[in-house]
mmCIF file of C-alpha atoms and ligand atoms in Angstrom:
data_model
loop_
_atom_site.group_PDB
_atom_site.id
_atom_site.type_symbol
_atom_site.label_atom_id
_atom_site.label_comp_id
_atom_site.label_asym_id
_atom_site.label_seq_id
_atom_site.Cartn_x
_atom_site.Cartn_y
_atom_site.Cartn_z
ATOM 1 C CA UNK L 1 0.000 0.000 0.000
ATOM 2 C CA UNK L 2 3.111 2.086 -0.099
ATOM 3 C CA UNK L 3 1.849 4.439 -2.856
ATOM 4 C CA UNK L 4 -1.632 4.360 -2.209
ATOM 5 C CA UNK L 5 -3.245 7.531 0.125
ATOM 6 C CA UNK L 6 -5.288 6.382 2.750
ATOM 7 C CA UNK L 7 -7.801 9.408 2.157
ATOM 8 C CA UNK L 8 -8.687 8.655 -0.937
ATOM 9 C CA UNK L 9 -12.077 7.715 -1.331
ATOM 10 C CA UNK L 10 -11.715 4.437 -3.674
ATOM 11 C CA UNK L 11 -8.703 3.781 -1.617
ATOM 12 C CA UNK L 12 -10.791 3.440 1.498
ATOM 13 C CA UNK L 13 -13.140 1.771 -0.029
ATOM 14 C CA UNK L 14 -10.993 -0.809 -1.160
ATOM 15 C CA UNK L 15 -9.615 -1.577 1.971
ATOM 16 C CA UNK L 16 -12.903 -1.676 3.890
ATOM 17 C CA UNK L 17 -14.129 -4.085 1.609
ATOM 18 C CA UNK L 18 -11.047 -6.435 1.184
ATOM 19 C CA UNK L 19 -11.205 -6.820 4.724
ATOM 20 C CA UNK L 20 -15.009 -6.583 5.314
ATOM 21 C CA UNK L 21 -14.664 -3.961 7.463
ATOM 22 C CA UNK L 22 -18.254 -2.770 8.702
ATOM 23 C CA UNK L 23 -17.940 1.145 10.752
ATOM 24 C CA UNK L 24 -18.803 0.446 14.320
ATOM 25 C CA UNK L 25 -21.023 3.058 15.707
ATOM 26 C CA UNK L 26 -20.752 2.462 18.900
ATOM 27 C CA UNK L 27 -16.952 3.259 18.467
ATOM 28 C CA UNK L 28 -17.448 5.901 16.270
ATOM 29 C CA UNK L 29 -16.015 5.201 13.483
ATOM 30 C CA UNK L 30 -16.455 7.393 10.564
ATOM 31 C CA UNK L 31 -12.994 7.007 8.047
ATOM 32 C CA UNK L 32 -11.814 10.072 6.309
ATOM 33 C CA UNK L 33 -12.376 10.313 2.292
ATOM 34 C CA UNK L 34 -11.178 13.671 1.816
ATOM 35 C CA UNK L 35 -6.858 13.862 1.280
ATOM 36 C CA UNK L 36 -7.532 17.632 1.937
ATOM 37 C CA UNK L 37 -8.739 17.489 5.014
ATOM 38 C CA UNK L 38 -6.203 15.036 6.362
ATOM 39 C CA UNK L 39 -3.648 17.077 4.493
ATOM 40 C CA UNK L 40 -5.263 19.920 6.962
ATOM 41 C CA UNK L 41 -5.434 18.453 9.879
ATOM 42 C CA UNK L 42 -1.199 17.119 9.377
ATOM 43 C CA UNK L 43 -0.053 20.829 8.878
ATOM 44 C CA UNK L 44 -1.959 22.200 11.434
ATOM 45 C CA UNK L 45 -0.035 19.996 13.834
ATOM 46 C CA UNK L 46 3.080 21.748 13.071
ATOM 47 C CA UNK L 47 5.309 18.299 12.566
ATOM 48 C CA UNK L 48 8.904 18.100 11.323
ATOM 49 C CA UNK L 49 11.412 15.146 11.246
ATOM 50 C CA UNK L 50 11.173 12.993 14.454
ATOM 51 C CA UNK L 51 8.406 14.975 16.320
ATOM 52 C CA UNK L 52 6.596 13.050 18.535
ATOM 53 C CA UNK L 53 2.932 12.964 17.747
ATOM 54 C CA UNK L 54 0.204 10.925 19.199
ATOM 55 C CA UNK L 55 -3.021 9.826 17.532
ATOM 56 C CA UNK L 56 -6.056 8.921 18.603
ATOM 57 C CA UNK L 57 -8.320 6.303 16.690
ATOM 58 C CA UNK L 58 -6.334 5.127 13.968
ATOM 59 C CA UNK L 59 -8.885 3.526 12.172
ATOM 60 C CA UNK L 60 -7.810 1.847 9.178
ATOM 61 C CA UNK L 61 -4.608 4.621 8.957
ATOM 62 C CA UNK L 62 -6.010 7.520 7.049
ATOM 63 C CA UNK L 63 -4.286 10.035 9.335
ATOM 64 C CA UNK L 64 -1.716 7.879 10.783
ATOM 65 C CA UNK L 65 -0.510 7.751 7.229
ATOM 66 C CA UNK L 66 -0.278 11.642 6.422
ATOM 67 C CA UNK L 67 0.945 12.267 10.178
ATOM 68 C CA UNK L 68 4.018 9.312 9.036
ATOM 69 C CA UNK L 69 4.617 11.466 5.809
ATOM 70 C CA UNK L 70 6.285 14.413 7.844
ATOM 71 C CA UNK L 71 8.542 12.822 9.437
ATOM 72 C CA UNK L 72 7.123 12.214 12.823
ATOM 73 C CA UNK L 73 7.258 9.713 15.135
ATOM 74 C CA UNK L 74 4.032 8.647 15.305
ATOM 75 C CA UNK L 75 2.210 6.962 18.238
ATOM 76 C CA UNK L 76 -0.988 6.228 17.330
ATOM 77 C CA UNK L 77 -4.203 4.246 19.687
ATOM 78 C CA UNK L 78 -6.594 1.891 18.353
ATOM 79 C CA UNK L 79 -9.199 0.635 20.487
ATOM 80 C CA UNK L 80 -10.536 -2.041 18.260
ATOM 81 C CA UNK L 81 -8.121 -4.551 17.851
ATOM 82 C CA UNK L 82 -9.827 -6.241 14.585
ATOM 83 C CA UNK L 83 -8.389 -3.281 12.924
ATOM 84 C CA UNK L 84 -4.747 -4.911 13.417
ATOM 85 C CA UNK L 85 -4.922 -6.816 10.495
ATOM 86 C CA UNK L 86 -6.111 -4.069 8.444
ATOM 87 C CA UNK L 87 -3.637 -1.435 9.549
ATOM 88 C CA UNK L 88 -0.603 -4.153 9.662
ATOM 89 C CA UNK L 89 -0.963 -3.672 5.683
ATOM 90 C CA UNK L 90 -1.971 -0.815 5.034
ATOM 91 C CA UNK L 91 1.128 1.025 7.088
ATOM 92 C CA UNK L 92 3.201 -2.009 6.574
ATOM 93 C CA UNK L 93 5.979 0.286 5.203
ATOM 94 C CA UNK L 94 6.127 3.200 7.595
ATOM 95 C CA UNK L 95 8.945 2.341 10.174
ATOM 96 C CA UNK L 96 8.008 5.362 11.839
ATOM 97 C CA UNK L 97 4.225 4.203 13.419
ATOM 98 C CA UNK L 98 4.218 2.628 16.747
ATOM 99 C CA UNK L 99 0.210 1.494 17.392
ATOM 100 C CA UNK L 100 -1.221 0.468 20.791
ATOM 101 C CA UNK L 101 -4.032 -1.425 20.437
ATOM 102 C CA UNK L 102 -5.558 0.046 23.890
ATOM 103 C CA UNK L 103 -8.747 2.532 25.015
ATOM 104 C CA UNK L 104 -6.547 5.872 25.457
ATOM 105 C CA UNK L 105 -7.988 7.119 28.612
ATOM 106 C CA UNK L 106 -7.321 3.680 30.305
ATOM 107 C CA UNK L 107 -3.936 3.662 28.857
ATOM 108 C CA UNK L 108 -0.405 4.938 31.282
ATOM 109 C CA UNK L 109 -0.232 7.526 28.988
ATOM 110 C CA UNK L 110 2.281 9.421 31.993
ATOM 111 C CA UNK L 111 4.871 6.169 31.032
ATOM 112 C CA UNK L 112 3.793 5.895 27.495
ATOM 113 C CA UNK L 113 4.272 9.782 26.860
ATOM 114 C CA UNK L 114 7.733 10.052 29.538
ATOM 115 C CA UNK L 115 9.454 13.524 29.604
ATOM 116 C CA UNK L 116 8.966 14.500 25.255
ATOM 117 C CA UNK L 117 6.889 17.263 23.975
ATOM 118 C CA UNK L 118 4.065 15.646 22.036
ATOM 119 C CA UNK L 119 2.001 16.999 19.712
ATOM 120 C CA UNK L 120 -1.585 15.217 19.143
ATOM 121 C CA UNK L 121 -3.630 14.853 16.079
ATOM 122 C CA UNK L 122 -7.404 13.081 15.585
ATOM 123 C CA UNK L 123 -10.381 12.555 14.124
ATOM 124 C CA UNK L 124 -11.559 11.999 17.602
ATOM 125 C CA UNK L 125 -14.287 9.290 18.139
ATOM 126 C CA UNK L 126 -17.441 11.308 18.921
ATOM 127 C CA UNK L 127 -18.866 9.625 21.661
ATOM 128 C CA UNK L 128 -15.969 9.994 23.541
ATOM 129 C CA UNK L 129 -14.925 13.723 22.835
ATOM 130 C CA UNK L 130 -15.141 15.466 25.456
ATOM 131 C CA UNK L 131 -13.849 12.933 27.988
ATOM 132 C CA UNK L 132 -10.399 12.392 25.965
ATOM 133 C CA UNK L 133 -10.306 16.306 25.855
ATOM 134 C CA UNK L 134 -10.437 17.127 29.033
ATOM 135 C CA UNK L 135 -8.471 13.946 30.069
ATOM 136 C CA UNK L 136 -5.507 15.644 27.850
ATOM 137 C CA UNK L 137 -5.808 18.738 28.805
ATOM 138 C CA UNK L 138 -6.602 18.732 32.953
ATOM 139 C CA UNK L 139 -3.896 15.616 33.292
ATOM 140 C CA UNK L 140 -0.772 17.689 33.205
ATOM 141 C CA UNK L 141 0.638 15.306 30.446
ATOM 142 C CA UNK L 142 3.208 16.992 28.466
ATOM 143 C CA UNK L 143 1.129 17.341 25.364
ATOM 144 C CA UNK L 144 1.557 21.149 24.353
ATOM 145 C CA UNK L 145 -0.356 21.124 20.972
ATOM 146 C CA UNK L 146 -4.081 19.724 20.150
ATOM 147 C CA UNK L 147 -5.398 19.517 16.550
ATOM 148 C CA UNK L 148 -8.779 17.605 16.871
ATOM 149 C CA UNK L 149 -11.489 16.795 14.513
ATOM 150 C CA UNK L 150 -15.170 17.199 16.866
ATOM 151 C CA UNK L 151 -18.637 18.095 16.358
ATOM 152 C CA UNK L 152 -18.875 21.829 15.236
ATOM 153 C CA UNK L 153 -21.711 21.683 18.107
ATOM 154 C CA UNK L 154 -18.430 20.677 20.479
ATOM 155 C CA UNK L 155 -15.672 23.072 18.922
ATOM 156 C CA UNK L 156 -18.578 26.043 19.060
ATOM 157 C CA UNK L 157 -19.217 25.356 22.692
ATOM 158 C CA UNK L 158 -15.257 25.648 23.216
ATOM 159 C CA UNK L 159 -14.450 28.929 21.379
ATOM 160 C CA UNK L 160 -17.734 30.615 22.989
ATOM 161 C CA UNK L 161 -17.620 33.758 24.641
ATOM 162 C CA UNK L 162 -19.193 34.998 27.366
ATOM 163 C CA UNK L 163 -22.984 35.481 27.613
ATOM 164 C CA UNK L 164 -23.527 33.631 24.645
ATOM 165 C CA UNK L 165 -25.560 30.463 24.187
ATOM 166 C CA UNK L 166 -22.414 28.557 23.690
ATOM 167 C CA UNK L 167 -21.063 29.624 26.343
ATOM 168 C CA UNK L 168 -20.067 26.715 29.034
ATOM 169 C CA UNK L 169 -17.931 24.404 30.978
ATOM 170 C CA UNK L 170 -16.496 23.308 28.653
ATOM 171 C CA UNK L 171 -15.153 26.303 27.215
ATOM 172 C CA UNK L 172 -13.627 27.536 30.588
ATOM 173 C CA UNK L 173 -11.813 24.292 31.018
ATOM 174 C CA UNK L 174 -10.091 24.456 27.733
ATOM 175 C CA UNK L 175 -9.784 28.336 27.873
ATOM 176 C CA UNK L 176 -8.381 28.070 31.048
ATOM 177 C CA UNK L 177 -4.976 26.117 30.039
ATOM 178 C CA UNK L 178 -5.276 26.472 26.581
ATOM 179 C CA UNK L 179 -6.225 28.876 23.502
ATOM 180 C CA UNK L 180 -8.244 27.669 20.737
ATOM 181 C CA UNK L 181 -8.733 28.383 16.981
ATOM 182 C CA UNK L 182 -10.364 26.924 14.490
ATOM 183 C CA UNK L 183 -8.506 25.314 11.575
ATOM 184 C CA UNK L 184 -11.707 24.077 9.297
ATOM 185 C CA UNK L 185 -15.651 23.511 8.939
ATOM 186 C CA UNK L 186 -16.148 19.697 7.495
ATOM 187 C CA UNK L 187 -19.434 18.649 6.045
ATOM 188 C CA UNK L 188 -20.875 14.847 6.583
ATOM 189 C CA UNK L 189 -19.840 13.653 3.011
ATOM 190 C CA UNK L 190 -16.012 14.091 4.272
ATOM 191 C CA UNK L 191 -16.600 10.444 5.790
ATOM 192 C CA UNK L 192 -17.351 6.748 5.206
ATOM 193 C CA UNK L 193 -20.099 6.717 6.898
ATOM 194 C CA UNK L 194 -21.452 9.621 7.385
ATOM 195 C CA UNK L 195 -22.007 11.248 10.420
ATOM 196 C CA UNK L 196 -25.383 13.449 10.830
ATOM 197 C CA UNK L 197 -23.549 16.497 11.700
ATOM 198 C CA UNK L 198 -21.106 18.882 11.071
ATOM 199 C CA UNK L 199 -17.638 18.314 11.761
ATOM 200 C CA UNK L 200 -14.858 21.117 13.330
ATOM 201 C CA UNK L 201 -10.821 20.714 13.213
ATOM 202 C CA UNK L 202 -9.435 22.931 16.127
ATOM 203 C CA UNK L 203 -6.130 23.951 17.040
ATOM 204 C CA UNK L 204 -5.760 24.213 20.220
ATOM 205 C CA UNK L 205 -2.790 25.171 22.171
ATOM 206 C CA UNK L 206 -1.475 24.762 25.866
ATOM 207 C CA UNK L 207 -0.860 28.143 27.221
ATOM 208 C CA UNK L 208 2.972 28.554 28.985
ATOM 209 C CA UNK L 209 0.817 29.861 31.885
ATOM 210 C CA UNK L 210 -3.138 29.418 32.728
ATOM 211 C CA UNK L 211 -5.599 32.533 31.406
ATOM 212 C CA UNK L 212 -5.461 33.504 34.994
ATOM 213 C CA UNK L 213 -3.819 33.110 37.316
ATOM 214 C CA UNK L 214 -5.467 31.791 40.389
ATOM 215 C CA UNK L 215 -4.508 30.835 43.864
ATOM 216 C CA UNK L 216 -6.521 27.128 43.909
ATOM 217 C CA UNK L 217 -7.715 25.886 40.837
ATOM 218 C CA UNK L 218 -10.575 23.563 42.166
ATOM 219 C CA UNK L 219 -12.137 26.575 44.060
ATOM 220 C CA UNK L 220 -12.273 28.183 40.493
ATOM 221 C CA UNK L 221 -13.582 25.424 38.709
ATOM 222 C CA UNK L 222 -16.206 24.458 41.702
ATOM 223 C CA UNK L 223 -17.423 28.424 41.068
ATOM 224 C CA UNK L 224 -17.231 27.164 37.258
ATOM 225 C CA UNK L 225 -19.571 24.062 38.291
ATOM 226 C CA UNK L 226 -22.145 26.490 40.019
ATOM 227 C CA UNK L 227 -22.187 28.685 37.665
ATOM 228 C CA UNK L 228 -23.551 26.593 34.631
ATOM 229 C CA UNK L 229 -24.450 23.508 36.516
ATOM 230 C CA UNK L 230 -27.739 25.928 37.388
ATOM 231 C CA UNK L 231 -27.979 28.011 34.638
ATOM 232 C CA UNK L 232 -30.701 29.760 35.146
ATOM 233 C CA UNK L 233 -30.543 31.026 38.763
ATOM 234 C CA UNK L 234 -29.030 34.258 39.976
ATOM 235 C CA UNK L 235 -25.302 33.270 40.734
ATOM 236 C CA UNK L 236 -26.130 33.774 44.860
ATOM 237 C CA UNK L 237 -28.184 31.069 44.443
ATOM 238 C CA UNK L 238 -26.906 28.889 42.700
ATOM 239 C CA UNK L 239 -23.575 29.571 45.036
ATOM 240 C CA UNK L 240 -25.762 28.755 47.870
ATOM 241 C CA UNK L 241 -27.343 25.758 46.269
ATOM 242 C CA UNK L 242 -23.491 24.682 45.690
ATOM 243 C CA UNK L 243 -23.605 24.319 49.142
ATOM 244 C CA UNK L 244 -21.698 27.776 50.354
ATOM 245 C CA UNK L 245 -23.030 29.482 53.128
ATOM 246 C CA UNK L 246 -25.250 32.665 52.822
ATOM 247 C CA UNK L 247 -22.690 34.701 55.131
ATOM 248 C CA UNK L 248 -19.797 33.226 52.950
ATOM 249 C CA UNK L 249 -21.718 34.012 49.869
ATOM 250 C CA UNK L 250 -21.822 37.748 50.224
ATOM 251 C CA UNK L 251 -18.478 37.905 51.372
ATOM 252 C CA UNK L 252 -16.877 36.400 48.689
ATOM 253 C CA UNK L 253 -19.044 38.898 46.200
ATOM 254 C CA UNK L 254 -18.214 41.897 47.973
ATOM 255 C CA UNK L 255 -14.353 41.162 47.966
ATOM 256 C CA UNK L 256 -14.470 40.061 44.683
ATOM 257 C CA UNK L 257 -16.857 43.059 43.597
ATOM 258 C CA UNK L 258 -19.116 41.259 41.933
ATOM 259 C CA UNK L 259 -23.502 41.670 41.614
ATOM 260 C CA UNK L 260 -24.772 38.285 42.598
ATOM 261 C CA UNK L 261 -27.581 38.896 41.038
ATOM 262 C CA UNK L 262 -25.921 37.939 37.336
ATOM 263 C CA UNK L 263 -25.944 34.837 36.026
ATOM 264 C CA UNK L 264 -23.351 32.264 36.471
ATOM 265 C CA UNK L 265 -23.434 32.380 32.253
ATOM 266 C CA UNK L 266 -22.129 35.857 32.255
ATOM 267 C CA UNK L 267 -18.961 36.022 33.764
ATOM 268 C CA UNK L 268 -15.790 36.697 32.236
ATOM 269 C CA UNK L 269 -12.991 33.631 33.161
ATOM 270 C CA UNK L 270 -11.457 36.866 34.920
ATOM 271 C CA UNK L 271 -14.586 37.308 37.246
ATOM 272 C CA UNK L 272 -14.537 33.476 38.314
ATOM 273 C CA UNK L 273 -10.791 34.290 38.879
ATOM 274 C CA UNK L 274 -11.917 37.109 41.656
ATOM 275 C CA UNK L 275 -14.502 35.158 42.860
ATOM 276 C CA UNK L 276 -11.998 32.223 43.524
ATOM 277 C CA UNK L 277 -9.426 34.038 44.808
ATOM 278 C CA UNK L 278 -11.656 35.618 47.199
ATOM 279 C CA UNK L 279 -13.416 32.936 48.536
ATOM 280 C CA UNK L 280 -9.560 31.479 48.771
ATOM 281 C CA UNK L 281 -8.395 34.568 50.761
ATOM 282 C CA UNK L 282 -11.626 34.458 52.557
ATOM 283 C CA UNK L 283 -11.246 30.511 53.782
ATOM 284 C CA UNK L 284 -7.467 31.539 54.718
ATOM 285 C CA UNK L 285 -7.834 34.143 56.821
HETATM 286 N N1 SAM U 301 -8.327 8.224 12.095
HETATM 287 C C1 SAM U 301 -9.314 7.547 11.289
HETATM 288 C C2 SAM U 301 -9.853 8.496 10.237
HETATM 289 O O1 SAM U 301 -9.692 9.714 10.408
HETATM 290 O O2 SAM U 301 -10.426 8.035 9.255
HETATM 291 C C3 SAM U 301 -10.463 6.997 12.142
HETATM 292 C C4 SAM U 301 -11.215 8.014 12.954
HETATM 293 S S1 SAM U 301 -12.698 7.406 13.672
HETATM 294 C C5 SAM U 301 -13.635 8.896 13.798
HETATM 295 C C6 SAM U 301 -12.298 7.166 15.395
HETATM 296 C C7 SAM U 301 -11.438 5.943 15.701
HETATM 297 O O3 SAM U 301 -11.193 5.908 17.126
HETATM 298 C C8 SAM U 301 -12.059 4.606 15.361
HETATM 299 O O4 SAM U 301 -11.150 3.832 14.620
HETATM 300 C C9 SAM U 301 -12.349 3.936 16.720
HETATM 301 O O5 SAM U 301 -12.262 2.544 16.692
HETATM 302 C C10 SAM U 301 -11.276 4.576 17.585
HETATM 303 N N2 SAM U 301 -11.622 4.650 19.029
HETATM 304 C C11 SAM U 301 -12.855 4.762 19.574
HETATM 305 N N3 SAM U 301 -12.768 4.878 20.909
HETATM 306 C C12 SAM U 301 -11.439 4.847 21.225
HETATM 307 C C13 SAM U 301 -10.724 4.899 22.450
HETATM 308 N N4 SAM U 301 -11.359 5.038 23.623
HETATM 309 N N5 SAM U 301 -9.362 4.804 22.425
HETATM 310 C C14 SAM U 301 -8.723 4.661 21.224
HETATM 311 N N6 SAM U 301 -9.355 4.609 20.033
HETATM 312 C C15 SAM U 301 -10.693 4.698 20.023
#
């Protein structure tokens, strides 16, 4: 398969059918038929000779294959291990593809990964997205660049801003360590099968230091929780329904100058940082 491309839509095809290879849903598996957008997704994660790069979901080694072609050093997880055969052949010549045939958030990615920088590359299995995202991200591994295929739904929801309907969570967790930007819009006929919605590539990159700084992380992200956990209550409330105390409540919004009476939806990641660091002071003095 040396000179064949793996994104090539009658190359695909081939192999799915010489091996009877039927998508699993369940794993989501939806193969890549556009060289383009593989093409994309391999520049955006800014690989030279003997970079390390992880992937996740090989597949049958669409984007395995163009990660190879730079020069990487690729380490790429499979889950399902009846895709050994297939991708035994059809990356047969690459001496640069190591593949671990292992779920990657049960995986010792700490020993697997050691002290490199990696860069990371997918066309990440969609009913896992979010989990393997924040996994990455939260986990301190030393992963400092992202390029990931996702719903659009997802990547909206992660370059949100404030106030706006996107606005979440999620974005604040990736925000917080990372910046984001998006690389390309994919429609459904990019993919064998297709999926019923449209796809996202983002870039997203580990900031040298978080958005803000804050004195305790987890009292940020419990604020966070709060915040959009109750989404439609006045931020006092839904503090106190988080289970802080009425006294400690308006304390922590007076030091932090903040109206309780906003939504939890319309801070900035800079007004969770004052609230946090307030209720930190506050619990510290
Ligand atoms: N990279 C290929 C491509 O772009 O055509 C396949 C992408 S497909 C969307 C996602 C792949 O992830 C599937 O091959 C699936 O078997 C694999 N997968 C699903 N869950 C996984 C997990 N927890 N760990 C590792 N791989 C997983």
């Amino acid at each position: 398969m040396l000179d064949a491309n793996l994104a090539d839509r009658k190359v695909v095809q081939y192999v799915m059918n010489r091996f009877g290879i039927h998508a699993k849903h369940r794993l989501g598996q939806n193969f890549l038929i556009r060289p383009d957008v593989v093409a994309a997704i391999a520049e955006a994660a800014e690989l030279s000779d003997g970079t390390p790069v992880m992937e996740i979901g090989a597949g049958i080694g669409t984007l395995t294959q163009a990660l190879a072609e730079t020069g990487a050093d690729v380490t790429a997880f499979e889950l399902d291990q009846s895709l050994k055969r297939v991708l035994d052949h059809t990356l047969e010549h690459y001496k640069n593809i190591h593949i671990i045939y292992e779920d990657v958030l049960k995986a010792d990615l700490k020993t697997i990964l050691g002290e490199k920088d990696w860069h990371c590359a997918a066309n990440l299995p969609y009913y896992v997205t979010t989990p393997i995202l924040l996994t990455l991200i939260q986990s301190g591994l030393p992963i400092s660049l992202f390029v990931f295929m996702m719903q659009k739904e997802v990547a909206d929801r992660i370059l949100a801003a404030p106030g706006s309907k996107d606005y979440g969570a999620l974005t604040l967790a990736v925000q917080f360590d990372c910046t984001a930007e998006r690389v390309i819009d994919i429609p459904p006929t990019a993919f064998i099968p297709r999926p019923q919605v449209t796809s996202t590539v983002l870039k997203i990159r580990r900031r040298e230091r978080p958005a803000v700084e804050v004195k305790d992380r987890k009292l940020f992200f419990s604020l966070v929780k709060m915040g959009f956990g109750q989404r439609r209550k006045v931020f006092t409330n839904a503090m106190k329904a988080g289970g802080i105390s009425a006294d400690m409540v308006k304390a922590i919004l007076e030091k932090a100058d903040i109206d309780g009476s906003r939504r939890g939806e319309t801070f900035s990641m800079e007004e969770y940082g004052r609230m946090a660091d307030a209720w930190y002071e506050l619990i510290h003095e």
